[in-house]
Amino acid sequence: MTPFAAMLVCFVLLVVLSFPLAFSLLLSCSLYLLMSGNSQTLLIQQLFSGLDIFTIMAIPFFMLAGDLMVASGTADRLLRFAQLLVGRLRGGTGYVNIVASMLFGGCSGSAIADIAALGRTQVSMMEKSGFTREFSAALTLATSIKGAIIPPSIPIVLVGAVSGTSIGGMLVGGLIPGLLVGMALAVAVYWTTRHNAIASGEPITRRQKLRIILESIPFLMMPVIILGGILSGVFTPTEASAAAVAWGIGLWLFEQKGRPDMGQLFRILLRSGTLSGAVLLLTGAANVFSWILATEQVPAQIALIVFSVTDEPVFILLIIMVFLLLWGAVMDMLPAIFIVIPVLMPLATEIGVDPVHFGVICTFNLVIGLITPPYGTALFTGSLVLNMPVEKIVRHIFPLFCAAVLVLLIITFVPETILFLPRLLDLL
């Protein structure tokens, strides 16, 4: 057995045995180096070279900023602001669900945080207005995927770090796809409510409107600080993530009314630090794995196989898109980013696809996998948070999944939906 084949067999066995993915990668790579006669020092060198990247610092900062925003009561304020914007429409609570998730995604950068913070309130609100509990849960899960594509998007930062693609360009490029998903889901809500007796929201007085707006402005500033800083050239994406943490701390202190709960702050730091450590270790391990793939010329071999089937860029993109949708359905998004992106990015650039364009469509492909069985992380998180069997949610999530796939097709074959803003702002 060749060293590369032994590495793959070892990796698959360790994953099947439920070893943590980072250690599965490192142990299998260590076996490759041992069998190929290379020094184990290479493992350490490649591990740290994968972490010695300035932009990777954005990952722990964005995670901490998201946790601070949740602890500051962001969810409640943004939900009330969304009700003010669209709550009076027929079936308005469905649109509130979409808008609130879009606004919260612009603060947390995480689909799971969206479900955990907003899920129960959104479903309860929709039920009271006449939506079924199952559709309400399905819409809540579907809207959460915008949190992983609208800036600040943690998955996009990871894709940029793994592939060496412009993180600022991809963050800005994810804005229009995120808005398109919201519009597609709004059409699904309209289609659901057009013949049903779904109530609109309660009227809001002028005084209440003013209070909601004033209370929401500080929390709505988070995405403005991040995007505004990047677009104006004041911040790099990494510096923007640090500024987001500073703003999040300020909001948390304001919420504490001058009496900060240091125990809560310690728990926030511990949680975000633990998650960041796990992600960074996985980043370093994936860099070792990617180095071995490049050494064995795996991307070139995959390109040869694909080009033997077709050399048309449109069909190659379709093949990649279907592959990523299937991959995202059986593997969590973060491992998929680390394993698949380094292999597929060279293939995409070879057929003339812009790296920023490809990075965003890959991210969106894998984000859709969050709501698809059998391994949709958002699907199972929603099932636990909402105390509802997965199979009941899945029945109603299919049309919403189709809406997301339609947006995926649009952004894949109309590159300007992603590249327009980065080109306009000279980020490419």
Coordinates of C-alpha atoms in Angstrom, one line a residue:
M1 CA 0.0 0.0 0.0
T2 CA 1.4 3.4 -0.9
P3 CA 1.9 6.1 1.8
F4 CA -0.9 8.2 0.3
A5 CA -3.4 5.3 0.2
A6 CA -2.5 4.3 3.8
M7 CA -3.1 7.9 4.9
L8 CA -6.6 8.0 3.3
V9 CA -7.5 4.6 4.8
C10 CA -6.3 5.7 8.3
F11 CA -8.2 9.0 8.0
V12 CA -11.5 7.3 7.0
L13 CA -11.1 4.7 9.8
L14 CA -10.5 7.4 12.4
V15 CA -13.5 9.4 11.3
V16 CA -15.7 6.3 11.4
L17 CA -14.4 5.6 14.9
S18 CA -15.6 9.2 15.8
F19 CA -12.1 10.6 16.4
P20 CA -12.0 14.4 16.4
L21 CA -11.4 15.5 12.9
A22 CA -8.3 17.6 13.6
F23 CA -6.6 14.6 15.3
S24 CA -7.8 12.3 12.5
L25 CA -6.1 14.5 10.0
L26 CA -2.9 14.9 12.0
L27 CA -2.5 11.2 12.8
S28 CA -3.2 10.1 9.2
C29 CA -0.7 12.8 7.9
S30 CA 1.9 11.5 10.5
L31 CA 1.5 8.0 9.1
Y32 CA 2.1 9.3 5.5
L33 CA 5.3 11.1 6.6
L34 CA 6.5 8.0 8.4
M35 CA 5.8 5.6 5.5
S36 CA 7.3 8.0 2.9
G37 CA 10.5 8.4 4.9
N38 CA 10.0 12.1 5.7
S39 CA 10.7 13.8 9.1
Q40 CA 7.8 14.3 11.5
T41 CA 9.2 17.9 11.8
L42 CA 7.4 18.6 8.5
L43 CA 4.1 18.0 10.3
I44 CA 4.8 20.7 12.9
Q45 CA 6.1 23.1 10.2
Q46 CA 3.1 22.8 8.0
L47 CA 0.7 22.9 11.0
F48 CA 2.1 26.2 12.2
S49 CA 2.4 27.7 8.7
G50 CA -1.3 27.1 8.3
L51 CA -1.8 29.2 11.4
D52 CA 0.8 31.9 10.7
I53 CA -1.6 33.9 8.6
F54 CA -2.8 37.4 9.8
T55 CA -6.3 37.0 8.4
I56 CA -7.0 33.9 10.5
M57 CA -7.1 36.1 13.6
A58 CA -10.5 37.3 12.3
I59 CA -12.0 33.9 13.3
P60 CA -11.7 34.1 17.1
F61 CA -12.6 37.8 17.0
F62 CA -15.8 37.3 15.0
M63 CA -16.8 34.3 17.2
L64 CA -16.3 36.5 20.3
A65 CA -18.1 39.4 18.8
G66 CA -21.1 37.1 18.0
D67 CA -21.2 35.7 21.5
L68 CA -21.1 39.3 22.9
M69 CA -23.9 40.4 20.7
V70 CA -26.1 37.5 21.8
A71 CA -25.4 38.2 25.5
S72 CA -26.2 41.9 24.9
G73 CA -29.9 41.2 24.0
T74 CA -29.3 41.8 20.3
A75 CA -31.9 39.1 19.3
D76 CA -34.9 40.8 21.0
R77 CA -34.1 44.3 19.7
L78 CA -33.5 43.2 16.1
L79 CA -36.7 41.1 16.2
R80 CA -38.7 44.2 17.3
F81 CA -37.0 46.2 14.6
A82 CA -38.0 43.6 12.0
Q83 CA -41.6 43.7 13.2
L84 CA -41.5 47.5 12.7
L85 CA -40.3 47.1 9.1
V86 CA -42.5 44.2 7.8
G87 CA -44.8 43.1 10.7
R88 CA -47.9 44.8 9.3
L89 CA -47.9 42.9 6.0
R90 CA -50.2 39.9 5.6
G91 CA -48.3 37.0 7.0
G92 CA -46.0 39.6 8.5
T93 CA -44.5 37.3 11.1
G94 CA -43.0 35.1 8.3
Y95 CA -41.3 38.2 6.8
V96 CA -40.2 39.3 10.3
N97 CA -38.5 35.9 10.7
I98 CA -36.6 36.4 7.4
V99 CA -35.6 40.1 8.2
A100 CA -34.6 39.4 11.8
S101 CA -32.4 36.5 10.7
M102 CA -30.8 38.7 8.1
L103 CA -30.1 41.4 10.6
F104 CA -28.9 39.0 13.3
G105 CA -26.7 37.2 10.7
G106 CA -25.0 40.6 10.1
C107 CA -24.0 40.6 13.8
S108 CA -23.2 36.9 14.6
G109 CA -22.0 35.4 11.3
S110 CA -23.3 32.0 12.3
A111 CA -26.4 30.0 11.4
I112 CA -26.4 28.1 14.6
A113 CA -26.2 31.2 16.8
D114 CA -29.2 32.5 14.8
I115 CA -31.3 29.4 15.6
A116 CA -30.3 29.4 19.2
A117 CA -31.0 33.1 19.8
L118 CA -34.1 33.6 17.7
G119 CA -35.6 30.2 17.1
R120 CA -38.1 29.7 19.8
T121 CA -39.4 33.3 19.7
Q122 CA -39.8 33.3 15.9
V123 CA -41.7 30.0 15.9
S124 CA -44.0 31.0 18.8
M125 CA -44.7 34.4 17.0
M126 CA -45.5 32.7 13.7
E127 CA -47.8 30.1 15.4
K128 CA -49.8 32.8 17.1
S129 CA -50.4 34.5 13.7
G130 CA -51.8 31.4 12.1
F131 CA -48.7 29.5 10.6
T132 CA -48.3 25.9 11.4
R133 CA -45.6 25.0 13.9
E134 CA -43.9 22.7 11.3
F135 CA -43.7 25.4 8.6
S136 CA -42.6 28.0 11.2
A137 CA -39.7 25.7 12.3
A138 CA -38.7 25.0 8.7
L139 CA -38.7 28.7 7.8
T140 CA -36.6 29.5 10.9
L141 CA -34.0 26.9 9.9
A142 CA -34.0 28.0 6.3
T143 CA -33.6 31.7 7.2
S144 CA -30.6 30.9 9.5
I145 CA -28.4 30.0 6.5
K146 CA -28.2 33.7 5.6
G147 CA -26.2 34.2 8.8
A148 CA -23.4 32.1 7.3
I149 CA -23.3 34.0 4.0
I150 CA -24.0 37.7 4.9
P151 CA -21.0 39.5 6.3
P152 CA -19.5 38.9 8.8
S153 CA -19.5 35.3 7.7
I154 CA -17.2 32.9 9.6
P155 CA -17.3 30.2 6.9
I156 CA -16.2 32.8 4.3
V157 CA -13.3 33.8 6.5
L158 CA -12.3 30.1 6.7
V159 CA -12.6 29.6 3.0
G160 CA -10.4 32.6 2.4
A161 CA -7.8 31.4 4.9
V162 CA -7.7 27.9 3.4
S163 CA -7.6 29.0 -0.2
G164 CA -5.6 32.2 0.0
T165 CA -8.5 34.1 -1.6
S166 CA -9.4 37.7 -0.7
I167 CA -11.5 37.6 2.5
G168 CA -12.6 41.2 2.1
G169 CA -13.7 40.5 -1.5
M170 CA -15.7 37.4 -0.5
L171 CA -17.3 39.1 2.5
V172 CA -18.6 41.9 0.3
G173 CA -19.4 39.4 -2.5
G174 CA -21.7 37.5 -0.1
L175 CA -24.0 40.4 0.5
I176 CA -26.1 40.2 -2.7
P177 CA -26.5 36.3 -2.5
G178 CA -27.6 36.8 1.1
L179 CA -30.3 39.3 0.0
L180 CA -31.3 37.0 -2.8
V181 CA -31.9 34.2 -0.4
G182 CA -34.1 36.5 1.8
M183 CA -36.1 37.5 -1.3
A184 CA -36.6 33.8 -2.4
L185 CA -37.8 32.8 1.1
A186 CA -40.1 35.8 1.2
V187 CA -41.7 34.5 -2.1
A188 CA -42.2 31.1 -0.3
V189 CA -43.9 32.8 2.6
Y190 CA -46.1 34.8 0.2
W191 CA -47.1 31.6 -1.6
T192 CA -48.0 30.0 1.7
T193 CA -50.1 32.9 3.0
R194 CA -52.0 33.8 -0.2
H195 CA -54.9 31.5 0.5
N196 CA -54.6 31.0 4.2
A197 CA -56.0 33.1 7.1
I198 CA -52.7 34.4 8.3
A199 CA -52.9 37.5 10.5
S200 CA -50.8 40.6 10.2
G201 CA -48.9 42.0 13.1
E202 CA -50.3 44.3 15.9
P203 CA -50.3 48.0 15.2
I204 CA -47.4 50.0 16.7
T205 CA -47.8 53.6 17.9
R206 CA -45.5 56.4 16.8
R207 CA -44.0 56.5 20.3
Q208 CA -43.3 52.8 20.2
K209 CA -41.8 53.1 16.7
L210 CA -39.4 55.8 17.8
R211 CA -38.3 53.8 20.8
I212 CA -37.7 50.6 18.8
I213 CA -35.6 52.6 16.3
L214 CA -33.5 54.3 19.0
E215 CA -33.0 51.0 20.8
S216 CA -32.0 49.1 17.7
I217 CA -29.5 51.6 16.2
P218 CA -26.5 50.6 18.4
F219 CA -27.0 47.0 17.5
L220 CA -27.6 47.7 13.8
M221 CA -24.2 49.4 13.8
M222 CA -22.3 46.1 14.1
P223 CA -22.5 45.2 10.3
V224 CA -22.1 48.9 9.4
I225 CA -18.8 49.0 11.4
I226 CA -17.5 45.8 9.8
L227 CA -18.5 46.5 6.2
G228 CA -18.1 50.2 6.4
G229 CA -14.6 49.8 7.8
I230 CA -13.5 47.3 5.1
L231 CA -15.1 49.2 2.2
S232 CA -13.6 52.6 3.3
G233 CA -10.2 51.1 3.7
V234 CA -10.0 52.0 7.4
F235 CA -9.9 48.3 8.4
T236 CA -8.6 45.1 7.0
P237 CA -11.1 42.2 7.6
T238 CA -9.0 41.2 10.7
E239 CA -9.0 44.7 12.1
A240 CA -12.7 44.9 11.4
S241 CA -13.3 41.8 13.5
A242 CA -11.3 43.3 16.4
A243 CA -13.4 46.5 16.1
A244 CA -16.5 44.4 16.2
V245 CA -15.4 42.8 19.5
A246 CA -14.8 46.3 20.9
W247 CA -18.3 47.4 19.9
G248 CA -19.7 44.2 21.3
I249 CA -18.1 44.7 24.6
G250 CA -19.4 48.3 24.7
L251 CA -23.0 47.0 24.1
W252 CA -22.6 44.3 26.7
L253 CA -21.4 46.8 29.3
F254 CA -24.4 49.1 28.4
E255 CA -26.8 46.1 28.8
Q256 CA -25.3 45.4 32.2
K257 CA -26.1 49.0 33.3
G258 CA -22.7 49.7 34.9
R259 CA -22.7 46.4 36.9
P260 CA -20.9 43.9 34.6
D261 CA -21.5 40.2 35.4
M262 CA -17.9 39.0 35.3
G263 CA -19.1 35.4 35.6
Q264 CA -21.0 35.8 32.4
L265 CA -18.1 37.5 30.7
F266 CA -15.8 34.6 31.7
R267 CA -18.3 32.1 30.3
I268 CA -18.4 34.1 27.0
L269 CA -14.7 34.2 26.7
L270 CA -14.4 30.5 27.6
R271 CA -16.9 29.5 25.0
S272 CA -15.6 31.5 22.2
G273 CA -12.0 30.6 23.1
T274 CA -12.8 26.9 23.2
L275 CA -14.5 27.0 19.8
S276 CA -11.8 29.2 18.3
G277 CA -9.1 26.8 19.5
A278 CA -10.9 23.9 18.0
V279 CA -11.3 25.7 14.7
L280 CA -7.7 26.9 14.6
L281 CA -6.4 23.4 15.4
L282 CA -8.5 22.1 12.5
T283 CA -7.1 24.9 10.3
G284 CA -3.5 23.9 11.0
A285 CA -4.3 20.2 10.6
A286 CA -6.0 20.9 7.3
N287 CA -3.0 22.8 6.0
V288 CA -0.8 19.7 6.6
F289 CA -3.4 17.6 4.7
S290 CA -3.6 20.1 1.9
W291 CA 0.2 20.1 1.6
I292 CA 0.2 16.4 1.2
L293 CA -2.6 16.5 -1.4
A294 CA -0.5 19.1 -3.4
T295 CA 2.6 17.0 -3.0
E296 CA 0.7 14.0 -4.4
Q297 CA -0.7 16.2 -7.2
V298 CA -4.3 15.2 -6.3
P299 CA -5.9 18.5 -7.6
A300 CA -4.1 18.0 -10.9
Q301 CA -5.3 14.4 -11.1
I302 CA -8.9 15.4 -10.3
A303 CA -8.7 18.1 -13.0
L304 CA -7.6 15.4 -15.5
I305 CA -10.6 13.2 -14.5
V306 CA -13.1 16.0 -14.8
F307 CA -11.6 17.3 -18.1
S308 CA -11.9 13.8 -19.5
V309 CA -15.6 14.0 -18.9
T310 CA -16.1 17.5 -20.2
D311 CA -14.1 20.7 -20.7
E312 CA -17.1 23.1 -20.7
P313 CA -16.9 25.4 -17.7
V314 CA -20.7 25.4 -17.3
F315 CA -20.9 21.6 -16.9
I316 CA -17.8 21.5 -14.7
L317 CA -19.4 24.1 -12.4
L318 CA -22.6 22.0 -12.4
I319 CA -20.6 18.9 -11.4
I320 CA -18.9 20.8 -8.6
M321 CA -22.2 22.2 -7.4
V322 CA -23.9 18.8 -7.2
F323 CA -20.9 17.3 -5.5
L324 CA -20.8 20.0 -2.9
L325 CA -24.5 19.7 -2.2
L326 CA -24.2 16.0 -1.7
W327 CA -21.0 16.5 0.4
G328 CA -22.7 19.1 2.6
A329 CA -25.5 16.7 3.2
V330 CA -23.2 14.0 4.8
M331 CA -20.4 16.1 6.4
D332 CA -20.4 19.2 8.6
M333 CA -19.6 22.4 6.9
L334 CA -16.2 23.2 8.6
P335 CA -14.5 19.9 7.8
A336 CA -15.9 20.1 4.3
I337 CA -14.3 23.5 3.8
F338 CA -10.9 22.3 5.0
I339 CA -10.9 19.1 3.0
V340 CA -12.6 20.0 -0.3
I341 CA -11.8 23.7 -1.0
P342 CA -8.0 23.2 -1.4
V343 CA -8.7 20.5 -4.0
L344 CA -11.4 22.3 -6.0
M345 CA -10.0 25.8 -6.0
P346 CA -7.2 25.0 -8.5
L347 CA -9.7 23.3 -10.8
A348 CA -12.0 26.3 -10.7
T349 CA -9.1 28.7 -11.5
E350 CA -8.0 26.4 -14.4
I351 CA -11.4 26.9 -16.1
G352 CA -11.3 30.6 -15.6
V353 CA -13.6 31.1 -12.6
D354 CA -12.7 34.0 -10.4
P355 CA -11.5 32.8 -7.0
V356 CA -13.8 35.2 -5.1
H357 CA -16.8 34.0 -7.1
F358 CA -15.9 30.4 -6.6
G359 CA -15.2 30.9 -2.9
V360 CA -18.6 32.4 -2.3
I361 CA -20.5 29.8 -4.3
C362 CA -18.6 27.0 -2.5
T363 CA -19.5 28.5 0.8
F364 CA -23.2 28.9 -0.1
N365 CA -23.2 25.2 -1.4
L366 CA -22.0 24.0 1.9
V367 CA -24.2 26.3 3.9
I368 CA -27.3 24.8 2.2
G369 CA -26.0 21.5 3.6
L370 CA -26.7 22.8 7.1
I371 CA -30.5 22.3 6.5
T372 CA -30.4 19.0 4.6
P373 CA -30.6 15.5 6.1
P374 CA -29.0 13.3 7.1
Y375 CA -26.2 15.5 8.6
G376 CA -27.6 19.0 8.6
T377 CA -26.1 20.7 11.7
A378 CA -28.7 23.5 11.7
L379 CA -31.5 20.9 11.2
F380 CA -30.5 18.9 14.3
T381 CA -29.8 22.1 16.3
G382 CA -33.3 23.4 15.4
S383 CA -34.8 20.1 16.3
L384 CA -33.3 20.3 19.8
V385 CA -34.0 24.0 20.3
L386 CA -37.6 23.8 19.1
N387 CA -38.3 20.3 20.6
M388 CA -39.6 19.0 17.3
P389 CA -38.8 15.7 15.5
V390 CA -36.5 16.2 12.5
E391 CA -38.8 14.3 10.2
K392 CA -41.6 16.8 10.8
I393 CA -39.4 19.7 9.9
V394 CA -37.9 18.0 6.8
R395 CA -41.4 17.7 5.2
H396 CA -41.8 21.4 5.1
I397 CA -38.3 22.5 4.4
F398 CA -38.1 21.0 0.9
P399 CA -39.7 24.0 -0.9
L400 CA -37.4 26.3 1.0
F401 CA -34.4 24.2 0.1
C402 CA -35.5 24.5 -3.6
A403 CA -35.6 28.3 -3.2
A404 CA -32.1 28.3 -1.8
V405 CA -30.9 26.0 -4.7
L406 CA -32.5 28.4 -7.2
V407 CA -30.4 31.3 -5.7
L408 CA -27.4 29.0 -5.9
L409 CA -27.9 28.5 -9.6
I410 CA -28.3 32.2 -10.2
I411 CA -25.1 33.2 -8.3
T412 CA -23.2 30.4 -10.0
F413 CA -24.0 31.2 -13.6
V414 CA -24.4 35.0 -13.2
P415 CA -21.0 35.9 -11.6
E416 CA -21.8 39.6 -11.4
T417 CA -24.3 38.8 -8.5
I418 CA -21.1 38.1 -6.5
L419 CA -18.4 40.1 -8.2
F420 CA -20.2 43.4 -8.9
L421 CA -19.7 44.9 -5.4
P422 CA -16.1 43.8 -5.0
R423 CA -15.2 45.2 -8.4
L424 CA -17.0 48.4 -7.7
L425 CA -15.1 48.8 -4.5
D426 CA -11.8 47.6 -6.0
L427 CA -11.5 44.6 -3.7
L428 CA -10.5 42.1 -6.5

